[in-house]
Coordinates of C-alpha atoms and ligand atoms in Angstrom, one line a residue:
M27 CA -3.3 -23.7 -11.8
Q28 CA -6.5 -21.9 -12.7
T29 CA -9.3 -24.4 -13.4
N30 CA -12.8 -24.1 -14.7
K31 CA -14.0 -24.1 -11.1
G32 CA -13.3 -20.4 -11.3
K33 CA -16.1 -19.8 -13.8
P34 CA -18.9 -17.5 -12.7
E35 CA -21.4 -18.9 -10.3
G36 CA -24.5 -20.4 -12.0
A37 CA -22.8 -21.0 -15.3
L38 CA -22.9 -24.6 -16.5
T39 CA -19.1 -25.4 -16.7
Q40 CA -19.3 -29.1 -17.2
Y41 CA -21.5 -31.7 -19.0
I42 CA -19.9 -35.0 -18.1
T43 CA -22.7 -37.0 -16.6
G44 CA -25.6 -34.9 -18.0
F45 CA -26.9 -34.3 -14.4
E46 CA -25.0 -31.0 -14.0
G47 CA -27.4 -28.2 -13.2
G48 CA -30.2 -30.6 -12.1
E49 CA -33.8 -31.1 -13.4
S50 CA -34.5 -27.5 -14.2
T51 CA -31.5 -27.4 -16.5
L52 CA -32.6 -30.5 -18.4
K53 CA -36.1 -29.1 -18.8
R54 CA -34.6 -25.8 -20.0
L55 CA -32.3 -27.6 -22.5
I56 CA -35.1 -29.7 -24.0
A57 CA -37.4 -26.6 -24.3
S58 CA -34.6 -24.7 -25.9
A59 CA -33.7 -27.5 -28.3
I60 CA -37.3 -27.7 -29.4
D61 CA -37.4 -24.0 -29.9
I62 CA -34.1 -24.0 -31.9
K63 CA -35.5 -26.9 -34.0
A64 CA -38.6 -24.8 -34.9
N65 CA -36.8 -21.5 -35.4
L66 CA -33.4 -22.2 -36.8
P67 CA -33.3 -19.3 -39.2
L68 CA -33.8 -16.9 -36.3
Y69 CA -30.9 -18.4 -34.3
M70 CA -28.7 -18.5 -37.4
A71 CA -29.4 -14.8 -37.9
E72 CA -28.7 -13.9 -34.3
R73 CA -25.4 -16.0 -34.2
P74 CA -25.4 -16.5 -30.4
L75 CA -22.0 -18.3 -30.6
A76 CA -20.3 -15.7 -32.8
G77 CA -16.5 -15.7 -32.2
K78 CA -16.7 -18.8 -30.0
V79 CA -14.4 -21.8 -30.6
M80 CA -15.0 -25.4 -29.5
T81 CA -12.0 -27.8 -29.5
S82 CA -12.9 -31.5 -29.5
I83 CA -10.5 -34.3 -28.7
F84 CA -11.6 -37.5 -30.2
L85 CA -9.7 -40.5 -28.9
N86 CA -12.2 -42.8 -30.7
P87 CA -14.1 -42.6 -34.0
S88 CA -17.3 -40.6 -34.4
L89 CA -19.8 -39.7 -37.1
R90 CA -22.8 -38.2 -35.3
T91 CA -21.1 -36.5 -32.3
R92 CA -18.3 -34.9 -34.4
T93 CA -20.6 -33.8 -37.2
S94 CA -23.5 -32.6 -35.1
F95 CA -21.2 -30.5 -32.9
E96 CA -19.4 -29.0 -35.9
A97 CA -22.8 -28.2 -37.5
A98 CA -24.1 -26.8 -34.3
M99 CA -21.1 -24.5 -33.8
H100 CA -21.1 -23.4 -37.4
K101 CA -24.9 -22.7 -37.7
L102 CA -24.8 -20.6 -34.5
G103 CA -21.9 -18.5 -35.7
G104 CA -19.0 -20.3 -34.0
H105 CA -16.4 -22.8 -35.1
M106 CA -15.2 -26.2 -34.0
V107 CA -11.7 -27.7 -34.3
A108 CA -11.6 -31.5 -34.0
L109 CA -8.4 -33.2 -33.0
S110 CA -7.6 -36.9 -33.3
P111 CA -4.5 -37.5 -31.0
G112 CA -2.1 -39.9 -32.7
A113 CA -3.5 -39.1 -36.1
G114 CA -2.8 -35.4 -36.8
S115 CA -2.2 -34.2 -33.3
W116 CA 0.2 -35.6 -30.6
D117 CA -0.8 -38.8 -28.9
M118 CA -1.8 -38.0 -25.3
E119 CA -0.9 -39.3 -21.9
F120 CA -3.5 -38.9 -19.1
E121 CA -1.9 -40.6 -16.1
K122 CA -0.2 -38.4 -13.5
G123 CA 3.4 -39.1 -12.6
V124 CA 4.3 -41.3 -15.6
I125 CA 7.7 -41.4 -17.2
M126 CA 6.8 -40.4 -20.8
D127 CA 9.4 -42.4 -22.6
G128 CA 6.9 -44.2 -24.9
A129 CA 4.9 -43.2 -27.9
K130 CA 2.8 -40.5 -26.2
A131 CA 4.5 -37.1 -26.7
E132 CA 2.0 -34.8 -24.9
H133 CA 0.4 -34.8 -21.5
I134 CA -3.2 -33.8 -21.1
I135 CA -2.1 -31.1 -18.6
E136 CA -0.1 -29.1 -21.2
A137 CA -2.6 -30.0 -24.0
V138 CA -5.6 -28.7 -22.1
G139 CA -3.7 -25.6 -20.9
A140 CA -2.9 -24.7 -24.5
L141 CA -6.4 -25.5 -25.8
S142 CA -8.0 -23.4 -23.0
S143 CA -6.1 -20.4 -24.5
Y144 CA -7.7 -20.9 -27.9
S145 CA -11.1 -22.3 -27.1
D146 CA -14.3 -21.4 -25.2
V147 CA -15.3 -25.0 -24.6
I148 CA -13.4 -28.3 -24.8
G149 CA -15.0 -31.6 -25.7
M150 CA -13.5 -35.0 -25.4
R151 CA -14.4 -38.6 -26.4
A152 CA -12.6 -41.3 -24.4
F153 CA -14.2 -44.7 -24.6
S154 CA -13.5 -47.5 -22.2
Q155 CA -10.3 -49.5 -22.8
M156 CA -12.2 -52.6 -21.7
E157 CA -9.5 -53.5 -19.3
D158 CA -10.7 -52.8 -15.8
F159 CA -14.4 -52.2 -15.3
A160 CA -14.4 -50.7 -11.8
A161 CA -11.5 -48.4 -12.5
E162 CA -12.7 -47.2 -15.9
M163 CA -16.2 -46.3 -14.5
A164 CA -14.4 -43.4 -12.7
D165 CA -13.8 -41.7 -16.1
R166 CA -10.4 -40.4 -15.2
P167 CA -9.5 -39.0 -18.7
I168 CA -12.5 -36.7 -18.9
H169 CA -12.1 -35.6 -15.3
A170 CA -8.4 -34.9 -16.0
V171 CA -9.5 -32.6 -18.8
A172 CA -12.0 -30.9 -16.5
D173 CA -9.4 -30.5 -13.7
H174 CA -7.0 -28.7 -16.0
A175 CA -9.3 -26.7 -18.3
R176 CA -9.9 -23.0 -17.8
V177 CA -13.1 -23.3 -20.0
P178 CA -16.2 -25.5 -19.8
V179 CA -15.9 -29.2 -20.7
I180 CA -18.3 -31.4 -22.5
S181 CA -18.1 -35.2 -22.6
L182 CA -18.4 -36.5 -26.1
E183 CA -18.8 -40.0 -24.6
S184 CA -16.7 -41.6 -21.9
A185 CA -16.5 -45.1 -20.4
C186 CA -19.4 -44.5 -18.1
H187 CA -21.6 -41.8 -19.7
H188 CA -22.8 -40.3 -23.0
P189 CA -24.6 -37.2 -21.8
C190 CA -25.2 -35.6 -25.2
Q191 CA -26.8 -38.8 -26.5
A192 CA -29.0 -38.9 -23.4
L193 CA -30.0 -35.2 -24.1
A194 CA -31.0 -36.1 -27.6
D195 CA -32.8 -39.2 -26.4
S196 CA -34.6 -37.3 -23.7
M197 CA -35.7 -34.8 -26.3
T198 CA -36.9 -37.6 -28.6
L199 CA -38.9 -39.3 -25.8
H200 CA -40.4 -35.9 -25.0
E201 CA -41.4 -35.5 -28.6
L202 CA -42.8 -39.1 -28.9
F203 CA -45.1 -38.7 -25.9
G204 CA -45.9 -35.0 -26.2
G205 CA -44.1 -34.4 -23.0
Q206 CA -46.2 -37.0 -21.2
T207 CA -43.4 -39.6 -20.5
Q208 CA -44.6 -40.3 -16.9
G209 CA -45.5 -44.0 -16.6
Q210 CA -44.8 -44.9 -20.2
P211 CA -43.3 -48.4 -20.6
F212 CA -39.7 -48.2 -21.8
V213 CA -37.5 -51.1 -22.5
L214 CA -33.7 -51.0 -22.6
S215 CA -32.5 -54.4 -24.0
W216 CA -29.1 -55.8 -24.4
A217 CA -28.4 -57.0 -27.9
W218 CA -25.7 -59.3 -29.3
H219 CA -22.6 -57.9 -31.0
P220 CA -19.4 -59.5 -32.2
R221 CA -17.3 -57.1 -30.2
M222 CA -17.3 -55.8 -26.7
C223 CA -19.0 -52.4 -26.5
G224 CA -18.9 -49.9 -23.7
V225 CA -21.7 -49.2 -21.2
A226 CA -21.9 -45.5 -21.6
V227 CA -25.0 -45.5 -23.9
P228 CA -27.0 -48.0 -21.8
H229 CA -26.1 -46.1 -18.7
S230 CA -27.2 -42.8 -20.1
A231 CA -30.4 -44.2 -21.8
L232 CA -31.4 -46.0 -18.5
L233 CA -30.9 -42.8 -16.5
A234 CA -32.7 -40.6 -19.1
A235 CA -35.8 -42.8 -19.1
A236 CA -35.8 -43.1 -15.3
R237 CA -35.4 -39.4 -15.0
M238 CA -38.4 -38.9 -17.2
G239 CA -40.6 -41.0 -14.9
M240 CA -41.0 -43.9 -17.3
D241 CA -41.7 -47.5 -16.3
V242 CA -38.3 -48.9 -17.2
T243 CA -37.5 -52.5 -17.9
L244 CA -33.9 -53.4 -18.3
A245 CA -33.3 -56.7 -20.1
H246 CA -30.0 -58.5 -20.4
P247 CA -28.5 -62.0 -20.0
E248 CA -27.1 -62.8 -16.6
G249 CA -23.5 -61.6 -16.4
Y250 CA -24.2 -58.3 -18.2
E251 CA -25.1 -56.2 -15.1
L252 CA -24.6 -52.5 -15.5
H253 CA -22.5 -50.5 -13.0
A254 CA -24.0 -50.8 -9.6
P255 CA -23.9 -47.1 -8.7
V256 CA -25.7 -46.3 -12.0
M257 CA -28.4 -48.9 -11.2
A258 CA -28.8 -47.4 -7.8
Q259 CA -29.1 -43.9 -9.3
A260 CA -31.7 -45.1 -11.8
A261 CA -33.7 -46.7 -9.0
D262 CA -33.5 -43.5 -7.0
L263 CA -34.6 -41.5 -10.0
A264 CA -37.5 -43.9 -10.7
A265 CA -38.6 -43.6 -7.1
S266 CA -38.4 -39.8 -7.1
T267 CA -40.2 -39.3 -10.5
G268 CA -43.0 -41.8 -9.9
G269 CA -41.6 -44.2 -12.5
S270 CA -40.3 -47.7 -11.9
L271 CA -37.3 -49.9 -12.7
K272 CA -37.1 -53.7 -13.0
V273 CA -34.5 -56.0 -14.5
V274 CA -35.4 -59.2 -16.5
H275 CA -33.2 -61.7 -18.3
S276 CA -35.4 -62.2 -21.4
M277 CA -35.9 -60.0 -24.4
D278 CA -39.3 -61.6 -25.0
E279 CA -40.5 -60.9 -21.5
A280 CA -39.2 -57.3 -21.6
C281 CA -40.9 -56.4 -24.8
K282 CA -44.4 -57.3 -23.8
G283 CA -46.5 -54.1 -23.6
A284 CA -43.5 -51.8 -24.4
K285 CA -44.0 -48.4 -26.0
V286 CA -40.3 -47.8 -26.6
I287 CA -37.7 -50.5 -27.1
Y288 CA -34.1 -49.2 -27.0
A289 CA -31.7 -52.0 -28.1
K290 CA -28.0 -51.7 -27.3
A291 CA -25.0 -54.0 -27.1
W292 CA -22.5 -53.9 -24.3
G293 CA -19.7 -56.1 -23.0
S294 CA -19.9 -58.1 -19.8
P295 CA -18.1 -56.4 -16.9
L296 CA -16.9 -60.0 -16.1
D297 CA -14.8 -59.9 -19.3
Y298 CA -13.0 -56.6 -19.0
G299 CA -9.3 -57.5 -19.5
D300 CA -10.2 -60.5 -21.7
K301 CA -11.8 -59.4 -25.0
V302 CA -11.6 -62.9 -26.5
A303 CA -13.7 -64.2 -23.6
G304 CA -16.0 -61.2 -23.9
C305 CA -16.7 -61.7 -27.6
A306 CA -17.3 -65.4 -27.0
R307 CA -19.7 -64.6 -24.2
N308 CA -21.6 -62.2 -26.5
A309 CA -21.7 -64.9 -29.3
S310 CA -23.3 -67.3 -26.9
H311 CA -26.4 -65.0 -26.8
K312 CA -27.0 -64.6 -30.6
Q313 CA -30.7 -65.0 -30.0
W314 CA -30.7 -61.5 -28.6
T315 CA -31.3 -59.8 -31.9
L316 CA -34.3 -57.5 -31.8
G317 CA -36.8 -58.5 -34.5
A318 CA -40.2 -57.6 -35.8
R319 CA -41.7 -60.3 -33.5
H320 CA -40.4 -58.4 -30.5
M321 CA -41.8 -55.1 -31.7
A322 CA -45.2 -56.8 -32.3
M323 CA -45.2 -57.7 -28.6
G324 CA -45.3 -54.0 -27.7
Q325 CA -48.0 -51.4 -27.8
D326 CA -47.3 -49.7 -31.2
A327 CA -43.7 -49.6 -29.9
R328 CA -41.0 -47.3 -31.3
F329 CA -37.5 -48.5 -31.8
M330 CA -34.5 -46.5 -30.5
H331 CA -30.8 -46.9 -31.0
C332 CA -27.9 -44.3 -30.7
L333 CA -26.2 -45.5 -33.9
P334 CA -24.0 -46.8 -35.4
V335 CA -25.9 -50.1 -35.4
R336 CA -25.0 -53.5 -36.9
R337 CA -27.9 -54.5 -39.0
N338 CA -29.3 -58.1 -38.5
V339 CA -27.0 -58.5 -35.5
V340 CA -28.3 -55.9 -33.0
V341 CA -31.6 -55.4 -34.9
E342 CA -33.3 -56.8 -37.9
D343 CA -33.7 -54.7 -41.1
A344 CA -37.4 -55.2 -40.7
V345 CA -37.4 -53.1 -37.6
L346 CA -34.7 -50.6 -38.6
D347 CA -36.4 -49.9 -41.9
S348 CA -40.0 -49.7 -40.5
P349 CA -41.9 -46.6 -39.5
A350 CA -41.4 -47.7 -35.8
S351 CA -37.8 -46.8 -36.0
V352 CA -37.0 -43.3 -34.6
V353 CA -33.2 -43.7 -34.9
Q354 CA -32.9 -40.8 -37.4
Q355 CA -35.0 -38.5 -35.1
Q356 CA -32.5 -39.4 -32.3
A357 CA -29.6 -38.6 -34.6
A358 CA -31.1 -35.3 -35.8
N359 CA -31.9 -34.3 -32.2
R360 CA -28.2 -34.6 -31.4
M361 CA -27.6 -31.3 -33.2
W362 CA -30.6 -29.5 -31.6
G363 CA -29.8 -30.7 -28.1
Q364 CA -26.2 -29.7 -28.4
M365 CA -27.1 -26.3 -29.8
A366 CA -29.2 -25.7 -26.7
L367 CA -26.3 -26.9 -24.5
L368 CA -23.7 -24.7 -26.2
I369 CA -26.0 -21.6 -26.0
E370 CA -26.6 -22.5 -22.3
M371 CA -22.8 -22.7 -21.7
L372 CA -21.5 -20.0 -24.0
G373 CA -24.2 -18.0 -25.7
Q374 CA -25.1 -14.4 -25.5
G375 CA -28.3 -12.9 -26.8
A376 CA -29.8 -16.3 -27.7
H377 CA -33.3 -16.2 -29.3
Q378 CA -36.1 -16.4 -26.7
E379 CA -39.8 -17.0 -27.6
S380 CA -41.9 -14.0 -26.7
Ligands
CP3 N1 -24.3 -42.0 -31.2 C1 -23.1 -41.5 -31.4 O1 -22.4 -41.0 -30.5 O2 -22.6 -41.6 -32.7 P1 -21.1 -41.5 -33.1 O3 -20.3 -42.6 -32.4 O4 -21.1 -41.6 -34.6 O5 -20.6 -40.1 -32.7

């Protein structure tokens, strides 16, 4: 079977972790996103994605990812088709070798083969099932798509990574600090939530901040450790960029001196396979709601969150509705970052600043 490994050398054929293409690619994407944001009418006139089709498979709900990709494709001259397997398209099987005598009518192998005939890029959102932490961190569904696609593949959030959110967050941090992110104090804090959430956003936010050379403090209650290989990657990035990484178990301790506080809920890896226990563990840490008093401990700190966010559970209204909140800037940057990514992957004749 022909796969996307056959794409021309040098072309970005995947965006699954956000590290494809290396540091120069990230810098180019941020610069391009900022240029598109400043010059949208020029890009809309040039239509660098004219005739291009993106097909997106959403196994989970989305507001920002789906809409920002649809808007990006449309404004740049292309088109996006969004599929919701099980609700308008066939429910999909991902495992190899299964006997498909249940509810799932279509295997990803045939689905991606067909979609590759119609599309220039395929996106997929496949959250964690919250059943087996170690196994799910391998992100088998998105890799199954990449293995069988004949076109580039973009993760729209998997169990382990949310690279497009990280791209928008990296752009937002770049804007907040005028590009001078090196050594700036960044806090990623766990927050309480009534349900078990995945670790993709905290993983990608942690890696983004470390990659930008920030002094990163990760705060969470004991038992909420992130995936060890991701922690090791963040430590390596901090070492190579001149930043730092430390872990504390107190929101108060973490927020002292912070310039950015990114709050996010995630489920304990100890509770994958037992959501009742996971929700109960979360509820035992209800004091981990980010409030105005935490923001006041920082240095004119900005509040970040990927959205959607549960008001007065993850974060108080007083923070979310304050000028310190940059959540709408992050959400808006999803579209600019993804425009840059799509042009990088698919575009011809994209606008360049002279
Ligand atoms: N941040 C984010 O991915 O939002 P959606 O889940 O609404 O796409």
